[in-house]
Coordinates of C-alpha atoms and ligand atoms in Angstrom, one line a residue:
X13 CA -5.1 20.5 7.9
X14 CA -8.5 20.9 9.9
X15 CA -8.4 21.0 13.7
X16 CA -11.5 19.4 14.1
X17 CA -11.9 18.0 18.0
X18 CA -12.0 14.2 17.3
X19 CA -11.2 11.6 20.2
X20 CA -9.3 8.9 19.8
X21 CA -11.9 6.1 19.7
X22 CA -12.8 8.0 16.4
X23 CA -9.7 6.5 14.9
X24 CA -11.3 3.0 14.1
X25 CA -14.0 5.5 12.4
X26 CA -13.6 5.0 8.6
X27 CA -15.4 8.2 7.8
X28 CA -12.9 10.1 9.8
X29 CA -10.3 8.8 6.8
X30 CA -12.5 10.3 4.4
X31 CA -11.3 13.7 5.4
X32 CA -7.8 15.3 6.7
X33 CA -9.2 15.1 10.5
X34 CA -7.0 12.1 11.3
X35 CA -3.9 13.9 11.0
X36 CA -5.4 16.4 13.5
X37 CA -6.2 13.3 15.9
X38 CA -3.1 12.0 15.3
X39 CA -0.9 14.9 16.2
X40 CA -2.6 15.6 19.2
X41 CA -1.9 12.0 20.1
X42 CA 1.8 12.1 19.9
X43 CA 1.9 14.9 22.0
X44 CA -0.7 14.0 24.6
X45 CA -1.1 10.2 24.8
X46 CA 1.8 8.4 22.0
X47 CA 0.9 4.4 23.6
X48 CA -3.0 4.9 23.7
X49 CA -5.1 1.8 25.3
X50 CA -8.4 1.9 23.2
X51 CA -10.9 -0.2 25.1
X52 CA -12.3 -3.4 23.4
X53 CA -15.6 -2.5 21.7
X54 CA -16.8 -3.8 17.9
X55 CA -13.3 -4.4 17.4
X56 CA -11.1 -6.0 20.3
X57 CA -8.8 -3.8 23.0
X58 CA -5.5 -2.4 21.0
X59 CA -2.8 -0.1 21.3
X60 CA -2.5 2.7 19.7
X61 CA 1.1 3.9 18.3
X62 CA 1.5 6.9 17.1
X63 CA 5.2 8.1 17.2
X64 CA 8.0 7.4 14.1
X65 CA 10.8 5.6 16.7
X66 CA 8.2 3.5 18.2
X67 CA 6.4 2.3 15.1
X68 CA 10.1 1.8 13.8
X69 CA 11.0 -0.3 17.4
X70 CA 8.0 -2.3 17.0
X71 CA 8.6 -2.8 13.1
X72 CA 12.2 -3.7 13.8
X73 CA 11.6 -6.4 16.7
X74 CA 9.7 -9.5 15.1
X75 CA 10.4 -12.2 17.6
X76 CA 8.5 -9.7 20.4
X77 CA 5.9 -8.3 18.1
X78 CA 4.3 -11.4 15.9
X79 CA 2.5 -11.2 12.1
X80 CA 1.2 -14.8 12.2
X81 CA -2.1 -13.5 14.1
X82 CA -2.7 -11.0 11.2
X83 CA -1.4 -7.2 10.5
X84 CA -4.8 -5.5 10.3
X85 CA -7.4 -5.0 12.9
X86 CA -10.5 -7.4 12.2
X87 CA -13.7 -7.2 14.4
X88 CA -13.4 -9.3 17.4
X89 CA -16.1 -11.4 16.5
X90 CA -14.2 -12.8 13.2
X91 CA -11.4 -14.1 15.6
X92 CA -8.1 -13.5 14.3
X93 CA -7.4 -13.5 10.4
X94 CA -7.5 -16.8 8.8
X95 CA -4.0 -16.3 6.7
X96 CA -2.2 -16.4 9.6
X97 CA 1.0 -18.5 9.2
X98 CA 0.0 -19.0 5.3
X99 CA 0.7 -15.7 3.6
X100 CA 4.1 -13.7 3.6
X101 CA 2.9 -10.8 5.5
X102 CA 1.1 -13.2 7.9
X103 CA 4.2 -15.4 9.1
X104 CA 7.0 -15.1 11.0
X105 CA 11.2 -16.4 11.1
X106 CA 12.1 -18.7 9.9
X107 CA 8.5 -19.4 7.2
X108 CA 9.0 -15.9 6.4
X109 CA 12.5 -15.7 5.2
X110 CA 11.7 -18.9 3.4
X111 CA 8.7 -17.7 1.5
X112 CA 9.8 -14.1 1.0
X113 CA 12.6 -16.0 -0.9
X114 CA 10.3 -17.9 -3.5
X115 CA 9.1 -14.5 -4.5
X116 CA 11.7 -11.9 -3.8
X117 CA 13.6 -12.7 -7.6
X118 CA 10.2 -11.2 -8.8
X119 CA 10.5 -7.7 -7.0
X120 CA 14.3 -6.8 -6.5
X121 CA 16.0 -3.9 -8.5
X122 CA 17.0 -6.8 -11.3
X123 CA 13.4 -7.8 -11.6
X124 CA 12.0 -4.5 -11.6
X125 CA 14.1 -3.2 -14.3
X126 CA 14.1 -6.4 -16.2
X127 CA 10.2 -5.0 -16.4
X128 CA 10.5 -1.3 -17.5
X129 CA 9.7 -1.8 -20.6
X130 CA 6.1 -3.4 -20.2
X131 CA 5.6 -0.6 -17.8
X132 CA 6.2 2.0 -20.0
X133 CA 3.9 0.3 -22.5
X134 CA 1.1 -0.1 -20.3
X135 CA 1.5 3.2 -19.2
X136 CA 1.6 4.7 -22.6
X137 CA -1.6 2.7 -23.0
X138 CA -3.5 4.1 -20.2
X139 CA -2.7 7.5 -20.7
X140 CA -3.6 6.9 -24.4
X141 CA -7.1 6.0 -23.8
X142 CA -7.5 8.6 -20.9
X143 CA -6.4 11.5 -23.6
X144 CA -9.0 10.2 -26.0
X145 CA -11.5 10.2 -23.5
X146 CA -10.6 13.6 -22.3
X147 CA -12.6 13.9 -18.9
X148 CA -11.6 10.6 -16.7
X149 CA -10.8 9.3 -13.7
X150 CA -7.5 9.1 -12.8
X151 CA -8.0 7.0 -10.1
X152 CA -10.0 3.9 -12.4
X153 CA -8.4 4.7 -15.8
X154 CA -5.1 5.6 -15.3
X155 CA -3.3 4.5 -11.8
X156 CA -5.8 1.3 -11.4
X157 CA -5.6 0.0 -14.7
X158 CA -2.3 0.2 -14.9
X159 CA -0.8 -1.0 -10.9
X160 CA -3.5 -4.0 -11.6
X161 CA -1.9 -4.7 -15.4
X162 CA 1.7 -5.1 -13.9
X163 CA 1.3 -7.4 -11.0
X164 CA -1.2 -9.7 -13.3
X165 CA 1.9 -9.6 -15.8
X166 CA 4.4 -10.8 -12.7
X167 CA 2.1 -13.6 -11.9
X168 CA 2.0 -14.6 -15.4
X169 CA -1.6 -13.8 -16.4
X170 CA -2.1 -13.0 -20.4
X171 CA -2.8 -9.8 -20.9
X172 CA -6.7 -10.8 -22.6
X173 CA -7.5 -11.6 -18.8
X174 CA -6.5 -8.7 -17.5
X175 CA -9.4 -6.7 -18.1
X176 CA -11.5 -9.5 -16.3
X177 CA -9.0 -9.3 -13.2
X178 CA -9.8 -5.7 -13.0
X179 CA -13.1 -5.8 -12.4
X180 CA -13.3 -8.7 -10.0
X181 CA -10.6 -7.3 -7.9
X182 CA -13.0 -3.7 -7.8
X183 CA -15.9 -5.5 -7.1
X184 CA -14.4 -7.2 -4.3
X185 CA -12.7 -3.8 -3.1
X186 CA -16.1 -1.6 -3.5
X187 CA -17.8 -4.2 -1.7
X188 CA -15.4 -4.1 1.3
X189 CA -14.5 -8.0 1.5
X190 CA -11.3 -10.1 1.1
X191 CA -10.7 -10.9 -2.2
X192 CA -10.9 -14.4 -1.3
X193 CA -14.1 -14.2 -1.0
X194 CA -14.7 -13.8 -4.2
X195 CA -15.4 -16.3 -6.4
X196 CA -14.1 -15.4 -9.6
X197 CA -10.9 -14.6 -8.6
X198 CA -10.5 -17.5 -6.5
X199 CA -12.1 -20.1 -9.5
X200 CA -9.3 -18.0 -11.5
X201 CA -5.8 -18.4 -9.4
X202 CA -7.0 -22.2 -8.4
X203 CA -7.3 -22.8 -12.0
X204 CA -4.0 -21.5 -13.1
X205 CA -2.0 -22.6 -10.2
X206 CA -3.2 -26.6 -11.7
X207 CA -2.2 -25.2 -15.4
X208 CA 1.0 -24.2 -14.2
X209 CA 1.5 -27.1 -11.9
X210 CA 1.7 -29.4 -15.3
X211 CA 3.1 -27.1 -17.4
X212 CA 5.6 -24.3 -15.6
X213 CA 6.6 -21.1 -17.6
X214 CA 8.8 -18.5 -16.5
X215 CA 6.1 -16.0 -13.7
X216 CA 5.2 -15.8 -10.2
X217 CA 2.7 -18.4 -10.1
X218 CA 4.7 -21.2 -11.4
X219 CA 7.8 -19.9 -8.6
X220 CA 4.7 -19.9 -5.9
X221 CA 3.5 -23.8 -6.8
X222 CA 6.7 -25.2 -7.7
X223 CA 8.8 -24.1 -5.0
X224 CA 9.4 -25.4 -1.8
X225 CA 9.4 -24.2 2.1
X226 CA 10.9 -26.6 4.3
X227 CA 11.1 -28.9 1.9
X228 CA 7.2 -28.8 1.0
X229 CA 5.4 -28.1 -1.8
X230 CA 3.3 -25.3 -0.4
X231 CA -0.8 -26.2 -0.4
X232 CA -3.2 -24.8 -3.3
X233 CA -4.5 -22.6 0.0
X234 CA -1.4 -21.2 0.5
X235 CA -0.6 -20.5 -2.8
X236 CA -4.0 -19.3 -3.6
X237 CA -3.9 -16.6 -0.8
X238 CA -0.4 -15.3 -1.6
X239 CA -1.6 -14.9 -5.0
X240 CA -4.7 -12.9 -3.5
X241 CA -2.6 -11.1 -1.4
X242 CA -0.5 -9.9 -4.2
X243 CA -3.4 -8.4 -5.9
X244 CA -4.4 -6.7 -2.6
X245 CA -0.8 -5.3 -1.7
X246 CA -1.0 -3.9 -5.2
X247 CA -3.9 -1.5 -3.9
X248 CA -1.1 0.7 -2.4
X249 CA 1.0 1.2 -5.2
X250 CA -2.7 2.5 -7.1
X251 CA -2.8 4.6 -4.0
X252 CA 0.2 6.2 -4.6
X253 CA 0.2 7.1 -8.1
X254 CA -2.9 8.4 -7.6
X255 CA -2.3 10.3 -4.3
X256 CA 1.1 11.2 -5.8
X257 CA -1.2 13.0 -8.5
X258 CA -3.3 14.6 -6.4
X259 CA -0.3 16.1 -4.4
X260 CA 0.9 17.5 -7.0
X261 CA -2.5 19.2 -8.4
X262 CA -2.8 20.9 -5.4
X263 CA 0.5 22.1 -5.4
X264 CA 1.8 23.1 -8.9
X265 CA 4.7 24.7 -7.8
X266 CA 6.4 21.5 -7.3
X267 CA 5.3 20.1 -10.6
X268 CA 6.6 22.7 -12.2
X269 CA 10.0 22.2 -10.3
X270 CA 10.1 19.0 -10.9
X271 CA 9.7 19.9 -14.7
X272 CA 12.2 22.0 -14.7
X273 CA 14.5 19.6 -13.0
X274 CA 13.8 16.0 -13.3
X275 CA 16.8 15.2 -11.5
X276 CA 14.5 15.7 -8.3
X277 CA 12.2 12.5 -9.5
X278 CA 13.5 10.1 -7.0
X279 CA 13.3 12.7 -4.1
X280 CA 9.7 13.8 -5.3
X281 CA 8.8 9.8 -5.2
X282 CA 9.9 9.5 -1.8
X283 CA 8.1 12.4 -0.6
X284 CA 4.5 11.2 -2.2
X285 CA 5.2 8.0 -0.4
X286 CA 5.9 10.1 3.0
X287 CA 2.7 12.6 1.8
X288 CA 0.5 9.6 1.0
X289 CA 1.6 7.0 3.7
X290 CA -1.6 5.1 1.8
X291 CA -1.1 1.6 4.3
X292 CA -2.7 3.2 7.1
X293 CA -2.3 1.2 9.9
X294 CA 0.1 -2.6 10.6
X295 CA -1.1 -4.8 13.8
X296 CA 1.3 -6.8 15.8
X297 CA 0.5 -9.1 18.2
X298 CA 2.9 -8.8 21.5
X299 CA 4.5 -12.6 22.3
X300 CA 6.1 -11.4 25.5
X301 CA 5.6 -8.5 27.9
X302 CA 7.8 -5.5 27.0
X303 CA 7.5 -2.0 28.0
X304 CA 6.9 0.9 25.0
X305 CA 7.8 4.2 26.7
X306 CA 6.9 3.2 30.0
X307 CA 3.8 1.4 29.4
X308 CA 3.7 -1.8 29.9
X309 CA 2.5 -4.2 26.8
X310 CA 1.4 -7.8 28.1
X311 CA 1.7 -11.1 25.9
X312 CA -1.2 -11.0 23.3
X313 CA -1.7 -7.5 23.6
X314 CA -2.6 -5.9 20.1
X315 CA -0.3 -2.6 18.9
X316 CA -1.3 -0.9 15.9
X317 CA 1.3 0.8 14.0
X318 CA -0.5 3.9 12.4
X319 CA 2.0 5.2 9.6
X320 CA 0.7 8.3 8.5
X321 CA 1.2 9.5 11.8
X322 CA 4.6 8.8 12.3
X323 CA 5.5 10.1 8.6
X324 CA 4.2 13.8 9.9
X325 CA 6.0 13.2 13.2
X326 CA 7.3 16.7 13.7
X327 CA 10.6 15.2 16.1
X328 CA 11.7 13.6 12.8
X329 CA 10.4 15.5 10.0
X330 CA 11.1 18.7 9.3
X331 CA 7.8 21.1 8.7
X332 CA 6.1 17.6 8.5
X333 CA 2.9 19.0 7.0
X334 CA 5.0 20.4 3.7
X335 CA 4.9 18.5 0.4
X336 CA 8.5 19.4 -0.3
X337 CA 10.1 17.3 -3.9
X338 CA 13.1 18.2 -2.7
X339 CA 12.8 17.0 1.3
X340 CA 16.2 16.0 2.4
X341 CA 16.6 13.9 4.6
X342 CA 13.4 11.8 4.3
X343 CA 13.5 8.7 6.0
X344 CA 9.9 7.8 5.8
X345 CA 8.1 4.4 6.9
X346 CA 5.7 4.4 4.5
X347 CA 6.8 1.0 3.2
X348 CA 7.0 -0.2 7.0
X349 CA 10.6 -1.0 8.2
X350 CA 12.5 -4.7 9.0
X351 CA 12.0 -8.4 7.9
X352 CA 8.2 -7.2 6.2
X353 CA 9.5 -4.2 4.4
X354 CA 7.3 -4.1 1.7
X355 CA 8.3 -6.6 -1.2
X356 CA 6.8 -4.4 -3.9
X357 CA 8.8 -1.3 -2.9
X358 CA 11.1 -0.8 -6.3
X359 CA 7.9 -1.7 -8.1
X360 CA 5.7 0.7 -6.6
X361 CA 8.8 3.3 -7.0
X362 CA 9.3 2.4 -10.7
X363 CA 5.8 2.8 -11.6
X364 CA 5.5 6.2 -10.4
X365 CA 8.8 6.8 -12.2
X366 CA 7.7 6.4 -15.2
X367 CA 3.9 7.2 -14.7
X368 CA 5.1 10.9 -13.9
X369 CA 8.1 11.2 -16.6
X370 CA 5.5 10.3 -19.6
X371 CA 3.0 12.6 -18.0
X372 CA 5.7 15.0 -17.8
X373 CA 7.0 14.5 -21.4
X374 CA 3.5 13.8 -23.4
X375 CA 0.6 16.0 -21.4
X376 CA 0.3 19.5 -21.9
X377 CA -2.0 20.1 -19.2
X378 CA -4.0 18.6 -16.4
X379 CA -7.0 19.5 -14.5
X380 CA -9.1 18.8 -11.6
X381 CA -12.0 18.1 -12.8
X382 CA -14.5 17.4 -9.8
X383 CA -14.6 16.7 -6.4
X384 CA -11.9 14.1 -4.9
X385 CA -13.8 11.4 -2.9
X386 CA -11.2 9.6 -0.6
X387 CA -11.8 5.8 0.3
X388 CA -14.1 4.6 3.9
X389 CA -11.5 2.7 5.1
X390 CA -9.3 2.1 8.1
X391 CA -6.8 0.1 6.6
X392 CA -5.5 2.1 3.2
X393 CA -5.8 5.8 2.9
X394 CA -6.6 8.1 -0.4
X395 CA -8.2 9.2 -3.1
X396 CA -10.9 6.7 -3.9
X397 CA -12.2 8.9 -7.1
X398 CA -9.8 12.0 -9.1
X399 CA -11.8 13.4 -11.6
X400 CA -9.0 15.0 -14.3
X401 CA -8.8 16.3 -17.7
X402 CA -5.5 15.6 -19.6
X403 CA -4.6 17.4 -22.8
X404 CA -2.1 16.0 -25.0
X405 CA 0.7 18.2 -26.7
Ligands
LIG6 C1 3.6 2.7 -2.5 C2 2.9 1.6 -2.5 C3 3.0 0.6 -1.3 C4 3.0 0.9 0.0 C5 2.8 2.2 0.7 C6 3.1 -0.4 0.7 C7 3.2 -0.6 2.1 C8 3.5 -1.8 2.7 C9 3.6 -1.9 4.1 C10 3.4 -0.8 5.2 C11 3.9 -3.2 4.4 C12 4.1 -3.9 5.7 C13 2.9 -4.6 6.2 C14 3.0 -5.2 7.5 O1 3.9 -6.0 7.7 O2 2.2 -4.9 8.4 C15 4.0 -3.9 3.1 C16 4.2 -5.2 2.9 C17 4.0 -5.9 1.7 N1 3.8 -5.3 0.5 FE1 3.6 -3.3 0.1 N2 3.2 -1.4 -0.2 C18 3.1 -0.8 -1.5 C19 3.2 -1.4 -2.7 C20 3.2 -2.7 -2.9 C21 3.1 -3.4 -4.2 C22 3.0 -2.7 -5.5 C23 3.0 -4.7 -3.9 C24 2.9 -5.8 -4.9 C25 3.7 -6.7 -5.1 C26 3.2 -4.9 -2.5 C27 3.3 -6.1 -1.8 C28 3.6 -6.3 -0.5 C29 3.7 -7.6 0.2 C30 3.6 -8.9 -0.4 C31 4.0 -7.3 1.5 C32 4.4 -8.3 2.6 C33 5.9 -8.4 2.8 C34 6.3 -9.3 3.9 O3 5.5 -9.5 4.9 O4 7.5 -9.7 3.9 N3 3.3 -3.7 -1.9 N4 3.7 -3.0 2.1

């Protein structure tokens, strides 16, 4: 970790999240100043949270702190983020519980494993073509390709349009807007919710426009942005394969641990998703005046929840600032905490499962091969770029 002197207006900065600095920022902040006002200025007046109980508080108290006006800061002159009440992550109880269960059969323990197998073989796939290519990037040809391959299987799209799917989804990502805005991937979700509207096979899409919420069929927007939204949440599970990589390139001692004892896989999974804490900040929107260690929050007020920070909080964590495989206890909120616990959770969890047993049982080596480059961005965190050479047995 650098100590570079930062303020904390420089948090909204998304070049600071190209480097380590934040984490500098950050701990100085829950030290000095854990509810911070930040004035209103591109983006509109927020606190600032920075400590693990508080983040959890807020996390854990849905009727005081609301979703519905979104969960990620937006510049004030875009008004507040047009999913509101329409996507999971953007509605509150009783929608929410209502919704979550049209989709939560897809993602529990059941589901997940019920999908191991086309996993594994997308895996193997990946890492197939990344061997023959020798020099790659692990970040587009390994943990993107293959996050982006299992969700579009979830939702029911063939595999031949996956490749197509990829590539919008990047375009939309390296050009910093919603994926709703863009075309193709809209044209392509509106097209298939109407195919599976008539004919109904057995995927996401066909639970999303064929169930009901309060009774009601939900609209081809809502349906259309939850699909979007999947595709987007997806982002962090590519995050953490491939921060979950990087960790452990720059510290081979605990890959070789954990190759010498796989038994410590699900401890070393938990601790990337403490390490990589990729979601970097949640927004809630106060619906009643509360007070957050003394401070007083009014109705309306904006709180941002910035996770990294409470995963290195040193009053929980245990030399927070060590990658440790075998951290015990490690009750990180990397997946946030309450009624919007992430709903891709055992997903994301199976996926590095077996992304880093076959790199365990069919690589001999891997290398950094270049520079990282991390992503310009306020709302996810990580390696945007990992150059790497694998070598097969
Ligand atoms: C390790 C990877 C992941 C991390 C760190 C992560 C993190 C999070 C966090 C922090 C939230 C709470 C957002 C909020 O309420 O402000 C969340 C919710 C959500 N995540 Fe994930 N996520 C990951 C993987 C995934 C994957 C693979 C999917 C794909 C299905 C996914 C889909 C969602 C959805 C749909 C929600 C909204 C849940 C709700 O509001 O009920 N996530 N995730």
């Amino acid at each position: 970790m650098t100590t570079a002197l930062v303020s904390p207006a420089q948090l909204t900065d998304p070049e600071l999240h190209t480097t380590d600095d934040a984490h500098a920022l950050w701990q100085w902040m829950r030290a000095n100043a854990p509810v911070h006002r930040q004035p209103a200025a591109e983006l509109p007046e927020f606190w600032s949270l920075t400590r693990y109980e508080d983040i959890r508080t807020v996390y854990r108290d849905a009727a005081t702190f609301t979703s519905t006006r979104g969960v990620l800061l937006r510049p004030a002159h875009l008004g507040d983020d047009p999913g509101g009440g329409l996507t999971l992550a953007l509605t509150d109880a009783p929608r929410h519980k209502q919704l979550r269960g049209l989709m939560a059969e897809w993602f529990n323990t059941r589901a997940v494993r019920g999908l191991e197998g086309y996993v594994r073989a997308a895996t193997r796939t990946v890492l197939a073509r990344a061997v023959d290519l020798g020099e790659c990037d692990f970040a587009h040809d390994v943990a993107g390709r293959l996050s982006l391959s299992v969700i579009c299987h979830i939702l029911g799209v063939p595999d031949r349009d996956h490749e197509d799917l990829y590539r919008w989804t990047n375009q939309a990502f390296d050009a910093h807007i919603s994926l709703v805005s863009h075309p193709q991937l809209m044209e392509y979700f509106t097209e298939m919710l109407y195919l599976r509207m008539e004919q109904p096979t057995d995927d996401l899409v066909s639970a999303l426009v064929n169930g009901t919420v309060d009774g009601e069929l939900l609209t081809e927007e809502e349906a259309v942005l939850n699909c979007e939204n999947l595709i987007g949440a997806t982002e962090n599970g590519r995050l953490a394969l491939i921060g979950g990589m990087q960790a452990f390139l720059e510290h081979p001692d605990q890959w070789a641990r954990l190759g010498e004892d796989r038994r410590l896989l699900p401890g070393a999974i938990e601790e990337i998703l403490r390490w990589t804490s990729s979601a970097t900040h949640s927004m809630r929107v106060a619906t009643r005046p509360c007070d957050i260690r003394g401070t007083r929050i009014g109705p309306g007020d904006r709180v941002v929840l910035w996770l990294p920070s409470a995963n290195r909080d040193e009053e929980v964590f245990h030399d927070p600032y060590r990658f440790d495989i075998a951290r015990t206890p490690n009750r990180h909120i990397a997946l946030a905490s309450g009624e919007h616990f992430c709903i891709g959770s055992t997903l994301a969890r199976a996926e590095m499962h077996v992304l880093f047993t076959e790199l365990l049982d069919s690589v001999r080596r891997i290398d950094q091969n270049g520079p990282v480059r991390r992503l310009r961005s306020i709302a996810v965190n990580g390696p945007e770029s990992l150059p790497v050479r694998i070598t097969a047995h």
